[in-house]
mmCIF file of C-alpha atoms and ligand atoms in Angstrom:
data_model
loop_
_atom_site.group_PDB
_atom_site.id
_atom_site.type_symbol
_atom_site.label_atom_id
_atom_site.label_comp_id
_atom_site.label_asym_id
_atom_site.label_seq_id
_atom_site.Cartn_x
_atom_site.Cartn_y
_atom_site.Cartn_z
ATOM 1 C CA UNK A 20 15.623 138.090 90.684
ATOM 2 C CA UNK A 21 18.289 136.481 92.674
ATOM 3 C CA UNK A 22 20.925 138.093 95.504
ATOM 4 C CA UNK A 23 22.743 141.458 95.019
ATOM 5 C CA UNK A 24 26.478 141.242 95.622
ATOM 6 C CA UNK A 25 28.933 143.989 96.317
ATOM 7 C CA UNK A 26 32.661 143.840 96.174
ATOM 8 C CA UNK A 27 34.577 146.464 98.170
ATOM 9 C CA UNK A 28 31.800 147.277 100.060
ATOM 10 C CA UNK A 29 33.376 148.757 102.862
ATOM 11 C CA UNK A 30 34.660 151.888 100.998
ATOM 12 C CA UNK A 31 32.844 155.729 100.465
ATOM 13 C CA UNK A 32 30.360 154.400 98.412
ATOM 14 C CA UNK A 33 30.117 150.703 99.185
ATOM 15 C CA UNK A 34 28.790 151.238 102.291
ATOM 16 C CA UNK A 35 26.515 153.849 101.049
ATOM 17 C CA UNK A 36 25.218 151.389 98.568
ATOM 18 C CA UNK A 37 24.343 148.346 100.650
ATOM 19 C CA UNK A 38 22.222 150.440 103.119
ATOM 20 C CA UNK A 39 19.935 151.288 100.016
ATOM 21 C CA UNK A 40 19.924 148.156 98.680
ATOM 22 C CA UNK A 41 18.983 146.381 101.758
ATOM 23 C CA UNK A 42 16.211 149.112 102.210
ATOM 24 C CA UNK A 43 14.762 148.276 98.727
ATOM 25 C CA UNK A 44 15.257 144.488 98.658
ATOM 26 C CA UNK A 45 15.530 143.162 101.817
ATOM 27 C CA UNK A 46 18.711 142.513 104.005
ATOM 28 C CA UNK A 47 18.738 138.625 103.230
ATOM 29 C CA UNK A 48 18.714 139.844 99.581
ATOM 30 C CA UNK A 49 22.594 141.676 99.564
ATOM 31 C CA UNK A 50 26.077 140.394 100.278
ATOM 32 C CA UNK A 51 28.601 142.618 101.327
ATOM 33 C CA UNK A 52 32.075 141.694 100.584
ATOM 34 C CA UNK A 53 35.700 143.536 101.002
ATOM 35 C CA UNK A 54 38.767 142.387 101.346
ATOM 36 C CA UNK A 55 39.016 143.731 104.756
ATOM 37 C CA UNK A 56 37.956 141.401 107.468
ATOM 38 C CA UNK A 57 35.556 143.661 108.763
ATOM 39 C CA UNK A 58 32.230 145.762 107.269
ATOM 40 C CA UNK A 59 32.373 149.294 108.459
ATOM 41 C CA UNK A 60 29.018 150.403 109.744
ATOM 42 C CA UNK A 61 27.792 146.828 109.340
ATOM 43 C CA UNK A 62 24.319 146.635 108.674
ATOM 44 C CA UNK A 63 21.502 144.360 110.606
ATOM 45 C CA UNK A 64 21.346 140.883 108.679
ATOM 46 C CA UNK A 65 23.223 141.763 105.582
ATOM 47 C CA UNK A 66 25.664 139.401 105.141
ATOM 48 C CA UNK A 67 29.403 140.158 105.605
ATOM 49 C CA UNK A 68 32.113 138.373 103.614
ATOM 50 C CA UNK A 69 35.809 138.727 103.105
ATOM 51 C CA UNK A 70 36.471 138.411 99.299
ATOM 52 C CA UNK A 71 39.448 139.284 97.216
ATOM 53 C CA UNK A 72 37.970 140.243 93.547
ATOM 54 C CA UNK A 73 41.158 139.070 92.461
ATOM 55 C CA UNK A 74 40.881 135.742 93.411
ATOM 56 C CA UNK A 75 38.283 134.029 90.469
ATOM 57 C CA UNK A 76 37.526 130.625 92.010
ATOM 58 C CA UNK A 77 36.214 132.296 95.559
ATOM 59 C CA UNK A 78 34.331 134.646 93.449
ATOM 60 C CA UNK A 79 32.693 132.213 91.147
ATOM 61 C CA UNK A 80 32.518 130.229 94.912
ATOM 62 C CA UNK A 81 30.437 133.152 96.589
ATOM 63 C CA UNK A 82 28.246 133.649 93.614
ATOM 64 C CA UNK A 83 26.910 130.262 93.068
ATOM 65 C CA UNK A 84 27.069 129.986 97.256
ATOM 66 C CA UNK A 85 24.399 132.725 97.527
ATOM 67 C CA UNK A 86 22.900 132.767 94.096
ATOM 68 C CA UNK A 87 23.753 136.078 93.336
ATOM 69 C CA UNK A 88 22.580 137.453 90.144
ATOM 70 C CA UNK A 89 23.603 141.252 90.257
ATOM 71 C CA UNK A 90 27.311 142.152 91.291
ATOM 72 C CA UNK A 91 28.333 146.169 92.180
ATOM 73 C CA UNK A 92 32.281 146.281 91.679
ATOM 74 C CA UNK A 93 33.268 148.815 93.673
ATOM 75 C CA UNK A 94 36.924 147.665 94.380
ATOM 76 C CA UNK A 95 39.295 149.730 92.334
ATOM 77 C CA UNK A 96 42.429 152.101 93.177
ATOM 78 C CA UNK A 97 41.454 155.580 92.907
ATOM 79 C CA UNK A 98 43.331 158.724 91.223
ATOM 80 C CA UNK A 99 45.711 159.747 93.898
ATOM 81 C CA UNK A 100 46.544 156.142 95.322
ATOM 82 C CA UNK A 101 46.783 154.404 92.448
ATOM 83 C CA UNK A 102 49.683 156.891 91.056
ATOM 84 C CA UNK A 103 51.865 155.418 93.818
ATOM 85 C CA UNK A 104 51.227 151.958 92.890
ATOM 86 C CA UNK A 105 50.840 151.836 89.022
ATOM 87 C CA UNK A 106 51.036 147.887 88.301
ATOM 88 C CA UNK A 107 48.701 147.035 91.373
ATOM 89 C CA UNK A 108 46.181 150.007 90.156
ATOM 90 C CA UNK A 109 46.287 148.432 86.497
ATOM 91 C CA UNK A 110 46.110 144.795 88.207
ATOM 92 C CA UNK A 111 43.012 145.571 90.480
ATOM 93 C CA UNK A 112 41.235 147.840 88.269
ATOM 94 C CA UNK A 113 41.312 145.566 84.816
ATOM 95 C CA UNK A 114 41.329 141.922 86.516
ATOM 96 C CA UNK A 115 39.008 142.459 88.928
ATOM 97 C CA UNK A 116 36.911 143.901 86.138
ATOM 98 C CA UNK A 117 37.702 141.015 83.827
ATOM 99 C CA UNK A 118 36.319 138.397 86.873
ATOM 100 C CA UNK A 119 33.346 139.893 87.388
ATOM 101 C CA UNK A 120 32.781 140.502 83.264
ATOM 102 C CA UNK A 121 33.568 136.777 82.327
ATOM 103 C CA UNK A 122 31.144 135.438 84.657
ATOM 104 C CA UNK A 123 28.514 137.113 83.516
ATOM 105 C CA UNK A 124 29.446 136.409 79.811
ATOM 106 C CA UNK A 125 29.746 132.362 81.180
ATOM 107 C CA UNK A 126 25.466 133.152 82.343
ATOM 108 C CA UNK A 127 26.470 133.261 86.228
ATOM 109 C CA UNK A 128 25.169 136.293 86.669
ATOM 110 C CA UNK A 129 22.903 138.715 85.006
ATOM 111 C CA UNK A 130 23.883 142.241 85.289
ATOM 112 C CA UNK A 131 26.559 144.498 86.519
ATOM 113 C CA UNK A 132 27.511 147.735 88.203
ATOM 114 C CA UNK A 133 30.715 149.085 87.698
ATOM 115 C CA UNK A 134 31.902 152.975 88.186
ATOM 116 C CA UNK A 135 33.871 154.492 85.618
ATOM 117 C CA UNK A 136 34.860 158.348 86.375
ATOM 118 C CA UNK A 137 35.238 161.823 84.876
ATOM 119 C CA UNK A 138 39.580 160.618 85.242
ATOM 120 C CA UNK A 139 38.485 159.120 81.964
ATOM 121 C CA UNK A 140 39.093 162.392 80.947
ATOM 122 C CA UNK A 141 42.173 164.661 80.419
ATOM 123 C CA UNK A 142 43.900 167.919 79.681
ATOM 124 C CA UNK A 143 42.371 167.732 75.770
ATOM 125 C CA UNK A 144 39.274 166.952 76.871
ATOM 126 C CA UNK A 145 37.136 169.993 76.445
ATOM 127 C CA UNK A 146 36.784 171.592 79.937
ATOM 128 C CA UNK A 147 33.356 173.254 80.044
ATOM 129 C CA UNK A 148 29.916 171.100 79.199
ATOM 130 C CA UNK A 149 32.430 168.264 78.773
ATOM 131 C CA UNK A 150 30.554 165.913 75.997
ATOM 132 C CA UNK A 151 29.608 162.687 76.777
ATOM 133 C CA UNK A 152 31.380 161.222 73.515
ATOM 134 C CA UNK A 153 35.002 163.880 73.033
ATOM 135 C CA UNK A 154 39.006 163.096 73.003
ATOM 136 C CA UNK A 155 39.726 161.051 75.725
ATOM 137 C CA UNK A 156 43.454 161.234 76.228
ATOM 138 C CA UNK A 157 43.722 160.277 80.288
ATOM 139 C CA UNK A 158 47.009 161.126 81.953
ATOM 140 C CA UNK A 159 46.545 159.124 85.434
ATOM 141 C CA UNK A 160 46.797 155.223 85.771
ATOM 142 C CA UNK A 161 43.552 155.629 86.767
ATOM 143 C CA UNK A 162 41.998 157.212 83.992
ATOM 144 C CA UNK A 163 43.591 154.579 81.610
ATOM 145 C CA UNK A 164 42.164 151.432 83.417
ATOM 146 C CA UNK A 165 38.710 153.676 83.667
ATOM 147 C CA UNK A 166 39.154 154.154 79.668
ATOM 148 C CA UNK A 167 39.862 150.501 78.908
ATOM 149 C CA UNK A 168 37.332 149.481 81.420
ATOM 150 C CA UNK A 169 34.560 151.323 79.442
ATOM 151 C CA UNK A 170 35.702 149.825 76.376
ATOM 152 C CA UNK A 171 35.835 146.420 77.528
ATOM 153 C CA UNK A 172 32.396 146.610 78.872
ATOM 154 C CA UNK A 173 30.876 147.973 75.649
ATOM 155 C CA UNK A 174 32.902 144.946 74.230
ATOM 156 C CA UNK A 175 31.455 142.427 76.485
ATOM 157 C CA UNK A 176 27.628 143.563 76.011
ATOM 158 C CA UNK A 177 28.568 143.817 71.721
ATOM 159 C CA UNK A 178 29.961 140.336 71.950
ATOM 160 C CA UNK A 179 28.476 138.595 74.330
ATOM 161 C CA UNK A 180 25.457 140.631 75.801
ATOM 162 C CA UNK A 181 26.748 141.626 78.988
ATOM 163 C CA UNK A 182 24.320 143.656 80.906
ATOM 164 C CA UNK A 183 26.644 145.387 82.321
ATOM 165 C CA UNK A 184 25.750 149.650 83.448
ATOM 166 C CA UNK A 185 28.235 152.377 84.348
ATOM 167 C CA UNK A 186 28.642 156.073 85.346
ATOM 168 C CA UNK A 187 31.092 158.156 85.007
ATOM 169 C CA UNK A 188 31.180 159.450 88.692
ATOM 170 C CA UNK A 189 32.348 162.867 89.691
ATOM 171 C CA UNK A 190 33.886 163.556 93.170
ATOM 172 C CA UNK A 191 31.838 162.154 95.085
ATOM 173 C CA UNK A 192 30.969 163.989 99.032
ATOM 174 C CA UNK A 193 29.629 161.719 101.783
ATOM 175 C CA UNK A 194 29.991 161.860 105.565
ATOM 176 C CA UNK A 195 29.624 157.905 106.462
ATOM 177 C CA UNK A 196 32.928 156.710 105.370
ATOM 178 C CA UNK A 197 35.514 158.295 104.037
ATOM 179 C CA UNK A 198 36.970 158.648 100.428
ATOM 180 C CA UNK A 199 40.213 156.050 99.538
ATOM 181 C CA UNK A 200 42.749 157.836 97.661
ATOM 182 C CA UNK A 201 41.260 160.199 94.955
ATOM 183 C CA UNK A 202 41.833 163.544 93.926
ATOM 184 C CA UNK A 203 38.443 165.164 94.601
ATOM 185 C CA UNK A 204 39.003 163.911 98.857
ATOM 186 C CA UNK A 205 39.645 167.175 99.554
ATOM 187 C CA UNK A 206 35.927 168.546 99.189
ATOM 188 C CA UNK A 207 35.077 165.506 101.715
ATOM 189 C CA UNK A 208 38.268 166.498 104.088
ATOM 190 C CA UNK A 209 37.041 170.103 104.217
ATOM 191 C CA UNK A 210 33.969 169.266 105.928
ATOM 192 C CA UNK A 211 35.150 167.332 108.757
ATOM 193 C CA UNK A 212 38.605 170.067 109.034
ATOM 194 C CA UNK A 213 35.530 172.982 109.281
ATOM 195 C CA UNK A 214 33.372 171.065 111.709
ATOM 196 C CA UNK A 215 36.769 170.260 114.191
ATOM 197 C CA UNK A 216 39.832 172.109 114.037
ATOM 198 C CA UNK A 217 38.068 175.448 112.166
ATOM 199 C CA UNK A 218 40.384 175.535 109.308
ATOM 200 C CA UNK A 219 41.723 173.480 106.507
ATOM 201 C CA UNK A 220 45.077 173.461 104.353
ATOM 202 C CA UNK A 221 43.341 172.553 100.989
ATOM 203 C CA UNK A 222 45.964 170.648 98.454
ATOM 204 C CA UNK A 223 44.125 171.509 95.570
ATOM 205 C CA UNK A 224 44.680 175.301 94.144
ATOM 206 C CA UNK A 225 41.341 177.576 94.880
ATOM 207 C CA UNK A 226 40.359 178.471 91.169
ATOM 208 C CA UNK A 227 40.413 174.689 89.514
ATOM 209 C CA UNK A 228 36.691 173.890 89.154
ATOM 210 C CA UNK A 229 35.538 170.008 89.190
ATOM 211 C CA UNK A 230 32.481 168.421 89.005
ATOM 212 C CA UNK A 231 31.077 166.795 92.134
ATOM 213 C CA UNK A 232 27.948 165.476 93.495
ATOM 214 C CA UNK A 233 26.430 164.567 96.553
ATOM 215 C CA UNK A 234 26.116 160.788 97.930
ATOM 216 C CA UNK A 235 22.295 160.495 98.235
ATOM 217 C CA UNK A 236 22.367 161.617 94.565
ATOM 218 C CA UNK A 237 25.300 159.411 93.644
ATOM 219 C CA UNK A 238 23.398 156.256 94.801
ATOM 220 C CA UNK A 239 20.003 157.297 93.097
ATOM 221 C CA UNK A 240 21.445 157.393 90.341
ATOM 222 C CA UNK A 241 22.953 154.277 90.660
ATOM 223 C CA UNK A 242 19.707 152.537 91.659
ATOM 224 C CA UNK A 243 17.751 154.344 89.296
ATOM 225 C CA UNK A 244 20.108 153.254 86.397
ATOM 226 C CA UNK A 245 20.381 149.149 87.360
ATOM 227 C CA UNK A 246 16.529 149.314 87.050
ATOM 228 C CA UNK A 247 15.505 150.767 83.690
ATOM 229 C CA UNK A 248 15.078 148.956 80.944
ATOM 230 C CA UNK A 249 18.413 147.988 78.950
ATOM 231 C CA UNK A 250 16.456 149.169 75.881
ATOM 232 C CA UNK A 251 16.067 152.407 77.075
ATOM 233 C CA UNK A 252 19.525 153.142 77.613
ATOM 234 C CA UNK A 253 21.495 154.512 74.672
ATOM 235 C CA UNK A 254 25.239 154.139 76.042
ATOM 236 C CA UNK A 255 26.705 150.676 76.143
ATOM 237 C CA UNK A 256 29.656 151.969 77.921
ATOM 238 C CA UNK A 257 29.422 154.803 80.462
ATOM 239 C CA UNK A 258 27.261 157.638 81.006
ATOM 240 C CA UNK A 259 28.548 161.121 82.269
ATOM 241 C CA UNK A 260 26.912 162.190 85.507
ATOM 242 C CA UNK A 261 27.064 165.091 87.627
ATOM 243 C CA UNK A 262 25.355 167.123 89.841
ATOM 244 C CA UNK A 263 27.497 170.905 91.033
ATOM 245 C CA UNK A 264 30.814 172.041 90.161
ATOM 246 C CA UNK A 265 32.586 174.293 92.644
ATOM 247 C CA UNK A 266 36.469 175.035 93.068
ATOM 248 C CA UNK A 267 37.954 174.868 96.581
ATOM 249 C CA UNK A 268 37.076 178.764 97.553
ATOM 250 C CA UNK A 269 33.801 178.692 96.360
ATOM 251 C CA UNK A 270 33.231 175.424 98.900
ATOM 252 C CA UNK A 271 35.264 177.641 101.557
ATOM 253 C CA UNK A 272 33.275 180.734 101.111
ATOM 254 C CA UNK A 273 30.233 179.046 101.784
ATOM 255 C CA UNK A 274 31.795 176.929 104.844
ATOM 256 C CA UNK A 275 32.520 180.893 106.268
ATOM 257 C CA UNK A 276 28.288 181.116 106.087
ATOM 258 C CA UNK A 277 27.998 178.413 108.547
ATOM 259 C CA UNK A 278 31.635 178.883 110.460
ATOM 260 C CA UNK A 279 31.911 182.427 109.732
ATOM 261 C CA UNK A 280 35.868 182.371 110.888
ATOM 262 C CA UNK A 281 36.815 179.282 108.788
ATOM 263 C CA UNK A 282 40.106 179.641 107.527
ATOM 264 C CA UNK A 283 41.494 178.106 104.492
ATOM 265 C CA UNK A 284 45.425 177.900 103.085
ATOM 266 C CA UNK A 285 46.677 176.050 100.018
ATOM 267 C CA UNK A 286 49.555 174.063 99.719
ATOM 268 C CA UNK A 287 48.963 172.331 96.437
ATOM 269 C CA UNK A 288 50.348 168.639 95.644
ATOM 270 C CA UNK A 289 50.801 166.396 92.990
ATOM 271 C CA UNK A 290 46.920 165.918 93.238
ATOM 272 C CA UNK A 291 46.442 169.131 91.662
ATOM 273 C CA UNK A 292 48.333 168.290 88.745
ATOM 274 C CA UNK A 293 45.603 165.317 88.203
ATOM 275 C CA UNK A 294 42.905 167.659 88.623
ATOM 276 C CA UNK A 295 43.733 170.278 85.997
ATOM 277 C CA UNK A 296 43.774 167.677 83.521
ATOM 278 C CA UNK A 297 40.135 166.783 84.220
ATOM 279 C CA UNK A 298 37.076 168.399 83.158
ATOM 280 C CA UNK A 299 35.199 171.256 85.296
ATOM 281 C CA UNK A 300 31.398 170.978 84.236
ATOM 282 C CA UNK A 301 30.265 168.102 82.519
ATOM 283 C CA UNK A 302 27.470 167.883 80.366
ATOM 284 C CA UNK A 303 25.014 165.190 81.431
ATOM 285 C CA UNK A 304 22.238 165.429 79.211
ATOM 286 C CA UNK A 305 22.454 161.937 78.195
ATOM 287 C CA UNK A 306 21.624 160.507 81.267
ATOM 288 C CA UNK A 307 18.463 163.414 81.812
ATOM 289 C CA UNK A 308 17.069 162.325 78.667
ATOM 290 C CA UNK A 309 18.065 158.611 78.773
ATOM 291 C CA UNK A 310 16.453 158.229 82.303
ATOM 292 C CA UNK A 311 15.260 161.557 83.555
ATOM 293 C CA UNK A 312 18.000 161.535 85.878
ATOM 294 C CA UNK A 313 18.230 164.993 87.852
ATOM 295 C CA UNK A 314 20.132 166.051 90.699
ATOM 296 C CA UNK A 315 18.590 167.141 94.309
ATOM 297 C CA UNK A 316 21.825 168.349 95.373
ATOM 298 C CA UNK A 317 24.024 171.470 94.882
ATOM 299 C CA UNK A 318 26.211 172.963 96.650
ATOM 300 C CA UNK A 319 24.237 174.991 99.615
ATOM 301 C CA UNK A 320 21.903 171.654 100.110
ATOM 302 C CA UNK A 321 25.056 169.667 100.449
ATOM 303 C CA UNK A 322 27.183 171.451 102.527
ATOM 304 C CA UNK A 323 23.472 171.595 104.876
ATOM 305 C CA UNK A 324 23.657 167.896 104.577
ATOM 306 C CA UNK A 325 27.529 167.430 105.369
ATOM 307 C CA UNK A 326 27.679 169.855 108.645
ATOM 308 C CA UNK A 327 24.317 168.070 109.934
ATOM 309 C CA UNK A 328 25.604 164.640 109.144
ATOM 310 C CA UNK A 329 29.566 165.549 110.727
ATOM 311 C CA UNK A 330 28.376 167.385 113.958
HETATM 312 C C1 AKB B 23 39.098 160.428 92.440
HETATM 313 O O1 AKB B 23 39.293 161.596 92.803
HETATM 314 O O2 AKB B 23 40.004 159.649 92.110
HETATM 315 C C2 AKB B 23 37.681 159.924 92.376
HETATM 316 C C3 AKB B 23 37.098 160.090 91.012
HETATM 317 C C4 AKB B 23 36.770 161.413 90.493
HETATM 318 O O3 AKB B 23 36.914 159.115 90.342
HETATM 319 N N1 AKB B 23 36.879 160.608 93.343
#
C-alpha cells in the first residue's frame, strides 16, 4: 500500500487529516510535512518533516526516502491571502500542483489528494443548488488556479492515468487550528470571539449565504473518497461537496442560544466582495450518489461541537 504523505500539514485541515490517517493506518504509515519547521499539535510517532512543495528534487527525495505512495496536497494560498500576493498564489497553487502531478504520471506514486473549492465558482455561476457541471467564470486568483487545477488533473488522469481525487470544499469550521487566509474564516473566528470576548465584528455582510461544512465531515469525506473504487467515481476532476449553508446572522442568532447576550456588528471588507461572487447552496448529489456521501453535520450540531471543542 505504501506511506501516506501530506504537504502543508500544519494548516486547518492538515492537521485534521494526519490525526485520521494515523488512526486508520498506523502512525509509522503517514509523513507530515510543512514548510514550517514545526508540526502544530504534533502527533505521537508520525513523522515530522520540513518540505517546500516547491522545491521538486526534495520532494521526489522524501518520496522515494519513505516510500510514499499516496500524497494529500494541502499547501495552497487561500481566497483572501492569495489576493494580496497574486504571482506567489498562482506560483504555489499550479507548481506545487504540477510536482506532485508529474510524479505520479513518472509511476512514483499512486494516487493523489488535492482540494479544489466552491472559489471555482463566480458571480455567473448559478447561486442556489449550484450544479456540479455550470459557467465557471472565477473572479479571485484563487478561483483561477482552483479552475486550472481541476482541469489539469482531469488532464493528467485522460493522458496519463493519474489517480488523482478532489473536492470542491466549502468553508470549512474546525476548532484545532485555525483557517489561513480565506474568505469563509469568519464562521471559524466567530466561535472563538463568542466563547472569549462575547461579541464579534463580522467582515462579511449578514444576508450573503455560503456553503460550509463541518471538519469531522470534511475529513470523512476525504477518507471516504481516497478509498472507493476509481471505477465508481464518475468525475475525473472535482466533485462539489457540502454539508449547511448559513449567512453570518443566522450563525449569530444561534450563538445568542448558547451566549444569549452575544453581540454581533459588521464592518464588511474586501472579503465580502469575494463572497458574493460565490455560490450559496450547492448541489451535491453527485457525490451522494457516486459514494453515498452524507453529511452528520449542520448547523446546531456544529456550533454544539465548536463551543465544546473552544471552551
Ligand atoms: C476560502 O475561504 O478561501 C476557503 C475556501 C472556500 O476554499 N475556505
Amino acid at each position: 500500500m505504501g506511506n501516506k504523505l501530506v504537504i502543508g500539514s500544519s494548516g486547518q485541515i492538515g492537521v485534521e487529516l494526519i490525526e485520521q490517517l494515523s488512526k486508520i493506518h498506523g502512525p509509522n504509515n503517514v509523513i507530515a510535512s510543512d514548510i514550517k519547521p514545526r508540526l502544530k499539535n504534533k502527533i505521537k510517532g508520525v513523522e515530522y518533516l520540513t518540505l517546500d512543495v516547491l522545491d521538486k528534487p526534495k520532494l521526489l527525495e522524501v518520496i522515494k526516502k519513505y516510500k510514499i505512495k499516496e500524497v494529500y496536497l494541502l499547501a495552497a494560498l487561500l481566497s483572501a491571502v492569495a489576493e494580496k500576493n497574486i504571482q506567489f498564489a498562482w506560483d504555489l497553487n499550479m507548481q506545487g500542483l504540477f510536482n506532485v502531478l508529474d510524479l505520479a504520471k513518472e509511476k512514483y506514486i499512486n494516487k493523489i489528494f488535492w482540494p479544489s473549492s466552491i472559489a471555482v465558482f463566480g458571480p455567473t455561476s448559478p447561486k442556489l443548488n449550484t450544479p456540479q457541471t455550470t459557467i465557471l467564470e472565477p473572479t479571485t486568483v484563487y478561483g483561477i488556479s482552483k479552475m486550472a487545477g481541476e482541469r489539469w488533473c482531469e488532464y493528467y488522469f485522460l493522458k496519463f492515468g493519474v489517480d488523482v481525487r478532489s473536492l470542491r470544499y466549502p468553508g470549512i469550521i474546525s476548532y484545532k487550528s485555525p483557517p489561513g487566509g480565506g474568505t469563509t474564516d469568519y464562521a471559524v473566528e466567530i466561535f472563538h470571539a463568542a466563547v472569549n470576548k462575547g461579541n464579534y465584528k463580522c467582515f462579511i455582510e449578514k444576508d450573503i449565504t455560503l456553503p460550509m461544512i463541518y471538519m469531522d465531515d470534511a475529513i470523512r469525506a476525504t477518507i471516504e473518497l481516497m478509498n472507493i473504487d476509481r471505477k465508481d467515481l464518475t468525475i475525473n476532476s472535482s466533485y462539489n461537496l457540502s454539508g449547511m449553508s448559513f449567512a453570518p446572522n443566522e450563525i449569530a442568532n444561534e450563538l445568542k442560544k448558547h451566549y444569549p447576550n452575544f453581540k454581533m456588528t459588521y464592518e464588511k471588507d474586501f472579503r465580502n466582495d469575494i463572497a458574493v461572487t460565490w455560490p450559496s447552496v450547492i448541489d451535491d448529489s453527485l457525490a451522494r450518489k457516486d459514494w453515498n456521501w452524507n453529511h452528520e453535520y449542520d448547523l446546531r450540531k456544529t456550533t454544539i461541537e465548536m463551543l465544546k471543542g473552544i471552551s
